[in-house]
Amino acid sequence: QVQLQESGGGSVQAGGSLRLSCEASRNTVSIFAHCMSWFRQSPGEEREEVAAVFGVSGKTYIADSVKGRFTISQDGNKKMLWLQMDSLKPEDTAMYYCAAHPYGGAWCERPQLPSSFESWGQGTQVTVFS
């Protein structure tokens, strides 16, 4: 498993931006060959995947609900994953989690359930107020 730590959450007015970061532990050689993903969960809601990236191909998955507003990127060698969130809406308010799966490819380009990922961070809270 990969140990992950998120940061960058906070409170922002609707229309604003935040950039979330996820750092893999020093014991991790690289996340380049992992499927790296961002999930979010609001109180009373299911955890949903919002974005994923597979470093080997550079291809991504972006949920329809955030398409055009969120961008996922990574630096596999530095073991960092980011989620740039622009034009934030109150409905984006949630706890955001970084997750890793040790394989990728076309699988990573499709929406996945939380149970498919074996490594998780503790989450960072994003609150968007109107």
Tab-separated table of N, CA and C in Angstrom:
chain	number	residue	atom	x	y	z
A	1	GLN	N	0.821	-1.195	0.000
A	1	GLN	CA	0.000	0.000	0.000
A	1	GLN	C	0.858	1.249	0.000
A	2	VAL	N	0.257	2.320	-0.464
A	2	VAL	CA	0.925	3.617	-0.505
A	2	VAL	C	0.314	4.505	0.573
A	3	GLN	N	1.161	5.148	1.350
A	3	GLN	CA	0.658	6.109	2.323
A	3	GLN	C	0.505	7.462	1.654
A	4	LEU	N	-0.660	8.062	1.836
A	4	LEU	CA	-0.994	9.300	1.148
A	4	LEU	C	-1.417	10.374	2.140
A	5	GLN	N	-1.087	11.618	1.835
A	5	GLN	CA	-1.449	12.731	2.699
A	5	GLN	C	-1.928	13.895	1.849
A	6	GLU	N	-3.182	14.294	2.068
A	6	GLU	CA	-3.745	15.413	1.326
A	6	GLU	C	-3.513	16.731	2.065
A	7	SER	N	-3.547	17.825	1.297
A	7	SER	CA	-3.504	19.166	1.868
A	7	SER	C	-4.132	20.128	0.867
A	8	GLY	N	-4.389	21.349	1.330
A	8	GLY	CA	-4.864	22.384	0.425
A	8	GLY	C	-6.344	22.705	0.520
A	9	GLY	N	-7.072	21.967	1.354
A	9	GLY	CA	-8.484	22.273	1.495
A	9	GLY	C	-8.694	23.589	2.237
A	10	GLY	N	-9.952	24.040	2.261
A	10	GLY	CA	-10.276	25.270	2.963
A	10	GLY	C	-11.659	25.750	2.601
A	11	SER	N	-11.950	26.982	2.981
A	11	SER	CA	-13.234	27.606	2.671
A	11	SER	C	-13.033	28.665	1.611
A	12	VAL	N	-13.916	28.689	0.640
A	12	VAL	CA	-13.778	29.627	-0.471
A	12	VAL	C	-15.172	30.032	-0.947
A	13	GLN	N	-15.262	31.243	-1.446
A	13	GLN	CA	-16.528	31.722	-1.981
A	13	GLN	C	-16.795	31.072	-3.333
A	14	ALA	N	-18.065	30.884	-3.640
A	14	ALA	CA	-18.445	30.328	-4.933
A	14	ALA	C	-17.804	31.127	-6.064
A	15	GLY	N	-17.291	30.405	-7.050
A	15	GLY	CA	-16.587	31.030	-8.153
A	15	GLY	C	-15.091	31.069	-7.956
A	16	GLY	N	-14.655	30.772	-6.750
A	16	GLY	CA	-13.230	30.791	-6.441
A	16	GLY	C	-12.533	29.502	-6.814
A	17	SER	N	-11.251	29.414	-6.418
A	17	SER	CA	-10.410	28.282	-6.783
A	17	SER	C	-9.674	27.751	-5.560
A	18	LEU	N	-9.377	26.472	-5.609
A	18	LEU	CA	-8.498	25.826	-4.637
A	18	LEU	C	-7.658	24.800	-5.376
A	19	ARG	N	-6.482	24.538	-4.825
A	19	ARG	CA	-5.619	23.490	-5.380
A	19	ARG	C	-5.298	22.500	-4.278
A	20	LEU	N	-5.764	21.280	-4.461
A	20	LEU	CA	-5.485	20.223	-3.501
A	20	LEU	C	-4.209	19.499	-3.900
A	21	SER	N	-3.445	19.086	-2.882
A	21	SER	CA	-2.227	18.329	-3.103
A	21	SER	C	-2.313	17.002	-2.369
A	22	CYS	N	-1.651	16.010	-2.921
A	22	CYS	CA	-1.564	14.699	-2.296
A	22	CYS	C	-0.119	14.231	-2.451
A	23	GLU	N	0.506	13.911	-1.319
A	23	GLU	CA	1.895	13.468	-1.343
A	23	GLU	C	1.968	12.014	-0.894
A	24	ALA	N	2.664	11.216	-1.693
A	24	ALA	CA	2.876	9.822	-1.329
A	24	ALA	C	4.077	9.716	-0.386
A	25	SER	N	4.079	8.692	0.419
A	25	SER	CA	5.110	8.552	1.449
A	25	SER	C	6.491	8.359	0.836
A	26	ARG	N	7.512	8.634	1.626
A	26	ARG	CA	8.882	8.507	1.166
A	26	ARG	C	9.220	7.064	0.812
A	27	ASN	N	8.524	6.122	1.427
A	27	ASN	CA	8.803	4.715	1.148
A	27	ASN	C	8.288	4.280	-0.207
A	28	THR	N	7.486	5.109	-0.840
A	28	THR	CA	6.954	4.794	-2.161
A	28	THR	C	7.985	5.156	-3.212
A	29	VAL	N	8.318	4.210	-4.072
A	29	VAL	CA	9.325	4.475	-5.096
A	29	VAL	C	8.797	5.498	-6.094
A	30	SER	N	7.575	5.270	-6.555
A	30	SER	CA	6.984	6.161	-7.543
A	30	SER	C	5.492	5.866	-7.641
A	31	ILE	N	4.725	6.863	-8.028
A	31	ILE	CA	3.297	6.646	-8.279
A	31	ILE	C	3.011	6.649	-9.767
A	32	PHE	N	4.070	6.667	-10.541
A	32	PHE	CA	3.932	6.814	-11.984
A	32	PHE	C	3.074	5.708	-12.588
A	33	ALA	N	3.208	4.488	-12.105
A	33	ALA	CA	2.491	3.342	-12.665
A	33	ALA	C	1.209	3.033	-11.908
A	34	HIS	N	0.830	3.899	-10.986
A	34	HIS	CA	-0.422	3.730	-10.261
A	34	HIS	C	-1.537	4.495	-10.965
A	35	CYS	N	-2.753	4.061	-10.728
A	35	CYS	CA	-3.916	4.884	-11.049
A	35	CYS	C	-4.161	5.757	-9.819
A	36	MET	N	-3.986	7.041	-9.963
A	36	MET	CA	-4.146	7.974	-8.860
A	36	MET	C	-5.460	8.724	-9.031
A	37	SER	N	-6.205	8.830	-7.942
A	37	SER	CA	-7.564	9.353	-8.063
A	37	SER	C	-7.904	10.310	-6.927
A	38	TRP	N	-8.847	11.174	-7.206
A	38	TRP	CA	-9.473	12.025	-6.196
A	38	TRP	C	-10.941	11.616	-6.073
A	39	PHE	N	-11.348	11.375	-4.851
A	39	PHE	CA	-12.747	11.112	-4.528
A	39	PHE	C	-13.239	12.236	-3.614
A	40	ARG	N	-14.543	12.357	-3.499
A	40	ARG	CA	-15.112	13.278	-2.523
A	40	ARG	C	-16.360	12.662	-1.908
A	41	GLN	N	-16.643	13.130	-0.697
A	41	GLN	CA	-17.811	12.617	0.020
A	41	GLN	C	-18.425	13.729	0.846
A	42	SER	N	-19.721	13.946	0.629
A	42	SER	CA	-20.493	14.891	1.430
A	42	SER	C	-21.256	14.109	2.490
A	43	PRO	N	-21.637	14.768	3.580
A	43	PRO	CA	-22.390	14.072	4.639
A	43	PRO	C	-23.661	13.424	4.082
A	44	GLY	N	-23.849	12.149	4.380
A	44	GLY	CA	-25.028	11.438	3.936
A	44	GLY	C	-24.980	10.960	2.495
A	45	GLU	N	-23.866	11.229	1.819
A	45	GLU	CA	-23.743	10.842	0.415
A	45	GLU	C	-22.696	9.740	0.247
A	46	GLU	N	-22.781	9.047	-0.892
A	46	GLU	CA	-21.771	8.060	-1.223
A	46	GLU	C	-20.480	8.765	-1.637
A	47	ARG	N	-19.368	8.089	-1.415
A	47	ARG	CA	-18.087	8.621	-1.883
A	47	ARG	C	-18.038	8.447	-3.393
A	48	GLU	N	-17.711	9.526	-4.103
A	48	GLU	CA	-17.708	9.489	-5.562
A	48	GLU	C	-16.352	9.915	-6.107
A	49	GLU	N	-15.977	9.295	-7.212
A	49	GLU	CA	-14.725	9.645	-7.867
A	49	GLU	C	-14.946	10.889	-8.727
A	50	VAL	N	-14.061	11.864	-8.614
A	50	VAL	CA	-14.190	13.071	-9.428
A	50	VAL	C	-13.115	13.156	-10.504
A	51	ALA	N	-11.961	12.528	-10.269
A	51	ALA	CA	-10.901	12.595	-11.267
A	51	ALA	C	-9.872	11.505	-11.005
A	52	ALA	N	-9.219	11.068	-12.082
A	52	ALA	CA	-8.157	10.072	-11.964
A	52	ALA	C	-7.145	10.284	-13.068
A	53	VAL	N	-5.922	9.831	-12.826
A	53	VAL	CA	-4.866	9.943	-13.834
A	53	VAL	C	-3.962	8.722	-13.741
A	54	PHE	N	-3.525	8.249	-14.917
A	54	PHE	CA	-2.561	7.162	-15.009
A	54	PHE	C	-1.285	7.747	-15.605
A	55	GLY	N	-0.237	7.795	-14.793
A	55	GLY	CA	0.971	8.490	-15.175
A	55	GLY	C	1.644	7.965	-16.435
A	56	VAL	N	1.594	6.654	-16.649
A	56	VAL	CA	2.283	6.060	-17.796
A	56	VAL	C	1.730	6.612	-19.108
A	57	SER	N	0.425	6.744	-19.203
A	57	SER	CA	-0.195	7.223	-20.445
A	57	SER	C	-0.508	8.715	-20.404
A	58	GLY	N	-0.632	9.241	-19.186
A	58	GLY	CA	-1.027	10.637	-19.039
A	58	GLY	C	-2.513	10.865	-19.218
A	59	LYS	N	-3.252	9.779	-19.443
A	59	LYS	CA	-4.682	9.933	-19.680
A	59	LYS	C	-5.436	10.057	-18.356
A	60	THR	N	-6.568	10.740	-18.450
A	60	THR	CA	-7.310	11.058	-17.239
A	60	THR	C	-8.784	10.674	-17.349
A	61	TYR	N	-9.406	10.613	-16.194
A	61	TYR	CA	-10.861	10.535	-16.094
A	61	TYR	C	-11.321	11.754	-15.308
A	62	ILE	N	-12.345	12.430	-15.804
A	62	ILE	CA	-12.936	13.567	-15.108
A	62	ILE	C	-14.453	13.355	-15.066
A	63	ALA	N	-15.028	13.409	-13.893
A	63	ALA	CA	-16.474	13.235	-13.758
A	63	ALA	C	-17.216	14.378	-14.461
A	64	ASP	N	-18.375	14.059	-14.996
A	64	ASP	CA	-19.171	15.059	-15.703
A	64	ASP	C	-19.491	16.260	-14.811
A	65	SER	N	-19.682	16.005	-13.529
A	65	SER	CA	-20.077	17.074	-12.611
A	65	SER	C	-19.006	18.130	-12.416
A	66	VAL	N	-17.764	17.809	-12.756
A	66	VAL	CA	-16.671	18.763	-12.560
A	66	VAL	C	-15.910	19.040	-13.847
A	67	LYS	N	-16.339	18.448	-14.940
A	67	LYS	CA	-15.634	18.596	-16.205
A	67	LYS	C	-15.615	20.074	-16.618
A	68	GLY	N	-14.444	20.523	-17.047
A	68	GLY	CA	-14.291	21.925	-17.437
A	68	GLY	C	-13.937	22.845	-16.285
A	69	ARG	N	-14.029	22.310	-15.052
A	69	ARG	CA	-13.707	23.122	-13.873
A	69	ARG	C	-12.551	22.551	-13.066
A	70	PHE	N	-12.416	21.242	-13.028
A	70	PHE	CA	-11.362	20.580	-12.264
A	70	PHE	C	-10.331	19.987	-13.214
A	71	THR	N	-9.069	20.039	-12.791
A	71	THR	CA	-7.978	19.462	-13.562
A	71	THR	C	-7.113	18.628	-12.632
A	72	ILE	N	-6.822	17.399	-13.046
A	72	ILE	CA	-5.956	16.525	-12.253
A	72	ILE	C	-4.593	16.462	-12.926
A	73	SER	N	-3.552	16.453	-12.110
A	73	SER	CA	-2.196	16.338	-12.642
A	73	SER	C	-1.328	15.644	-11.613
A	74	GLN	N	-0.179	15.156	-12.058
A	74	GLN	CA	0.730	14.488	-11.132
A	74	GLN	C	2.169	14.646	-11.579
A	75	ASP	N	3.057	14.477	-10.644
A	75	ASP	CA	4.468	14.337	-10.922
A	75	ASP	C	4.866	13.007	-10.296
A	76	GLY	N	4.961	11.979	-11.125
A	76	GLY	CA	5.208	10.637	-10.611
A	76	GLY	C	6.524	10.509	-9.869
A	77	ASN	N	7.547	11.197	-10.386
A	77	ASN	CA	8.866	11.096	-9.762
A	77	ASN	C	8.894	11.786	-8.405
A	78	LYS	N	8.136	12.862	-8.278
A	78	LYS	CA	8.071	13.578	-7.017
A	78	LYS	C	6.979	13.027	-6.113
A	79	LYS	N	6.247	12.066	-6.627
A	79	LYS	CA	5.200	11.411	-5.839
A	79	LYS	C	4.144	12.405	-5.366
A	80	MET	N	3.770	13.304	-6.251
A	80	MET	CA	2.778	14.317	-5.936
A	80	MET	C	1.607	14.228	-6.908
A	81	LEU	N	0.416	14.451	-6.386
A	81	LEU	CA	-0.808	14.497	-7.169
A	81	LEU	C	-1.523	15.784	-6.801
A	82	TRP	N	-2.122	16.432	-7.794
A	82	TRP	CA	-2.832	17.676	-7.537
A	82	TRP	C	-4.247	17.641	-8.141
A	83	LEU	N	-5.097	18.452	-7.572
A	83	LEU	CA	-6.419	18.671	-8.142
A	83	LEU	C	-6.670	20.172	-8.135
A	84	GLN	N	-6.624	20.775	-9.307
A	84	GLN	CA	-6.927	22.195	-9.454
A	84	GLN	C	-8.431	22.349	-9.630
A	85	MET	N	-9.040	23.093	-8.730
A	85	MET	CA	-10.492	23.250	-8.744
A	85	MET	C	-10.831	24.715	-8.975
A	86	ASP	N	-11.430	25.002	-10.093
A	86	ASP	CA	-11.827	26.364	-10.457
A	86	ASP	C	-13.344	26.469	-10.544
A	87	SER	N	-13.823	27.692	-10.547
A	87	SER	CA	-15.273	27.950	-10.648
A	87	SER	C	-16.047	27.082	-9.660
A	88	LEU	N	-15.584	27.086	-8.436
A	88	LEU	CA	-16.185	26.216	-7.418
A	88	LEU	C	-17.628	26.609	-7.135
A	89	LYS	N	-18.415	25.585	-6.837
A	89	LYS	CA	-19.833	25.760	-6.531
A	89	LYS	C	-20.118	25.228	-5.124
A	90	PRO	N	-21.176	25.707	-4.485
A	90	PRO	CA	-21.505	25.176	-3.152
A	90	PRO	C	-21.662	23.657	-3.147
A	91	GLU	N	-22.127	23.086	-4.247
A	91	GLU	CA	-22.297	21.618	-4.294
A	91	GLU	C	-20.978	20.863	-4.370
A	92	ASP	N	-19.868	21.579	-4.521
A	92	ASP	CA	-18.543	20.948	-4.471
A	92	ASP	C	-18.079	20.753	-3.029
A	93	THR	N	-18.819	21.285	-2.083
A	93	THR	CA	-18.460	21.134	-0.674
A	93	THR	C	-18.445	19.659	-0.286
A	94	ALA	N	-17.322	19.195	0.236
A	94	ALA	CA	-17.153	17.784	0.577
A	94	ALA	C	-15.792	17.580	1.207
A	95	MET	N	-15.593	16.383	1.743
A	95	MET	CA	-14.260	15.936	2.116
A	95	MET	C	-13.660	15.300	0.877
A	96	TYR	N	-12.459	15.719	0.532
A	96	TYR	CA	-11.789	15.209	-0.657
A	96	TYR	C	-10.667	14.262	-0.245
A	97	TYR	N	-10.634	13.110	-0.922
A	97	TYR	CA	-9.678	12.070	-0.603
A	97	TYR	C	-8.812	11.734	-1.809
A	98	CYS	N	-7.559	11.475	-1.551
A	98	CYS	CA	-6.626	10.971	-2.535
A	98	CYS	C	-6.592	9.451	-2.403
A	99	ALA	N	-6.538	8.734	-3.533
A	99	ALA	CA	-6.522	7.277	-3.508
A	99	ALA	C	-5.583	6.748	-4.579
A	100	ALA	N	-5.064	5.543	-4.345
A	100	ALA	CA	-4.125	4.934	-5.285
A	100	ALA	C	-4.462	3.467	-5.516
A	101	HIS	N	-4.295	3.050	-6.756
A	101	HIS	CA	-4.459	1.650	-7.151
A	101	HIS	C	-3.202	1.266	-7.925
A	102	PRO	N	-2.639	0.092	-7.677
A	102	PRO	CA	-1.322	-0.219	-8.237
A	102	PRO	C	-1.282	-0.516	-9.730
A	103	TYR	N	-2.408	-0.459	-10.417
A	103	TYR	CA	-2.427	-0.668	-11.855
A	103	TYR	C	-3.242	0.444	-12.498
A	104	GLY	N	-3.107	0.595	-13.805
A	104	GLY	CA	-3.818	1.669	-14.476
A	104	GLY	C	-4.315	1.248	-15.839
A	105	GLY	N	-3.866	1.955	-16.870
A	105	GLY	CA	-4.333	1.669	-18.213
A	105	GLY	C	-5.740	2.179	-18.433
A	106	ALA	N	-6.471	1.532	-19.348
A	106	ALA	CA	-7.817	1.986	-19.697
A	106	ALA	C	-8.753	1.951	-18.488
A	107	TRP	N	-8.492	1.055	-17.568
A	107	TRP	CA	-9.289	0.954	-16.344
A	107	TRP	C	-9.346	2.283	-15.609
A	108	CYS	N	-8.232	2.970	-15.597
A	108	CYS	CA	-8.137	4.231	-14.863
A	108	CYS	C	-8.932	5.341	-15.538
A	109	GLU	N	-9.237	5.190	-16.801
A	109	GLU	CA	-9.958	6.213	-17.554
A	109	GLU	C	-11.472	6.083	-17.399
A	110	ARG	N	-11.911	5.070	-16.651
A	110	ARG	CA	-13.346	4.884	-16.419
A	110	ARG	C	-13.664	5.147	-14.954
A	111	PRO	N	-14.888	5.582	-14.649
A	111	PRO	CA	-15.241	5.829	-13.242
A	111	PRO	C	-15.178	4.542	-12.430
A	112	GLN	N	-14.636	4.634	-11.232
A	112	GLN	CA	-14.451	3.462	-10.382
A	112	GLN	C	-15.101	3.679	-9.020
A	113	LEU	N	-15.405	2.579	-8.367
A	113	LEU	CA	-15.943	2.629	-7.020
A	113	LEU	C	-14.813	2.740	-6.007
A	114	PRO	N	-15.088	3.278	-4.834
A	114	PRO	CA	-14.049	3.383	-3.807
A	114	PRO	C	-13.423	2.038	-3.458
A	115	SER	N	-14.199	0.959	-3.528
A	115	SER	CA	-13.679	-0.359	-3.160
A	115	SER	C	-12.560	-0.838	-4.076
A	116	SER	N	-12.413	-0.199	-5.227
A	116	SER	CA	-11.359	-0.594	-6.171
A	116	SER	C	-9.988	-0.075	-5.774
A	117	PHE	N	-9.942	0.850	-4.843
A	117	PHE	CA	-8.682	1.487	-4.461
A	117	PHE	C	-8.240	0.986	-3.098
A	118	GLU	N	-6.947	0.653	-2.997
A	118	GLU	CA	-6.443	0.046	-1.777
A	118	GLU	C	-5.762	1.029	-0.840
A	119	SER	N	-5.370	2.182	-1.331
A	119	SER	CA	-4.654	3.147	-0.503
A	119	SER	C	-5.411	4.460	-0.480
A	120	TRP	N	-5.531	5.030	0.731
A	120	TRP	CA	-6.296	6.261	0.917
A	120	TRP	C	-5.586	7.219	1.855
A	121	GLY	N	-5.775	8.509	1.586
A	121	GLY	CA	-5.370	9.513	2.545
A	121	GLY	C	-6.498	9.761	3.537
A	122	GLN	N	-6.254	10.660	4.466
A	122	GLN	CA	-7.243	10.941	5.507
A	122	GLN	C	-8.256	11.999	5.096
A	123	GLY	N	-7.996	12.684	4.005
A	123	GLY	CA	-8.951	13.639	3.471
A	123	GLY	C	-8.647	15.068	3.850
A	124	THR	N	-9.144	15.973	3.033
A	124	THR	CA	-9.044	17.410	3.297
A	124	THR	C	-10.391	18.043	2.967
A	125	GLN	N	-10.876	18.903	3.863
A	125	GLN	CA	-12.213	19.461	3.726
A	125	GLN	C	-12.223	20.664	2.796
A	126	VAL	N	-13.175	20.667	1.883
A	126	VAL	CA	-13.410	21.807	0.993
A	126	VAL	C	-14.824	22.312	1.264
A	127	THR	N	-14.929	23.596	1.579
A	127	THR	CA	-16.227	24.219	1.814
A	127	THR	C	-16.377	25.411	0.888
A	128	VAL	N	-17.431	25.409	0.115
A	128	VAL	CA	-17.707	26.497	-0.822
A	128	VAL	C	-18.993	27.188	-0.382
A	129	PHE	N	-18.898	28.482	-0.078
A	129	PHE	CA	-20.060	29.212	0.396
A	129	PHE	C	-20.509	30.210	-0.663
A	130	SER	N	-21.811	30.459	-0.690
A	130	SER	CA	-22.369	31.361	-1.706
A	130	SER	C	-22.441	32.790	-1.189
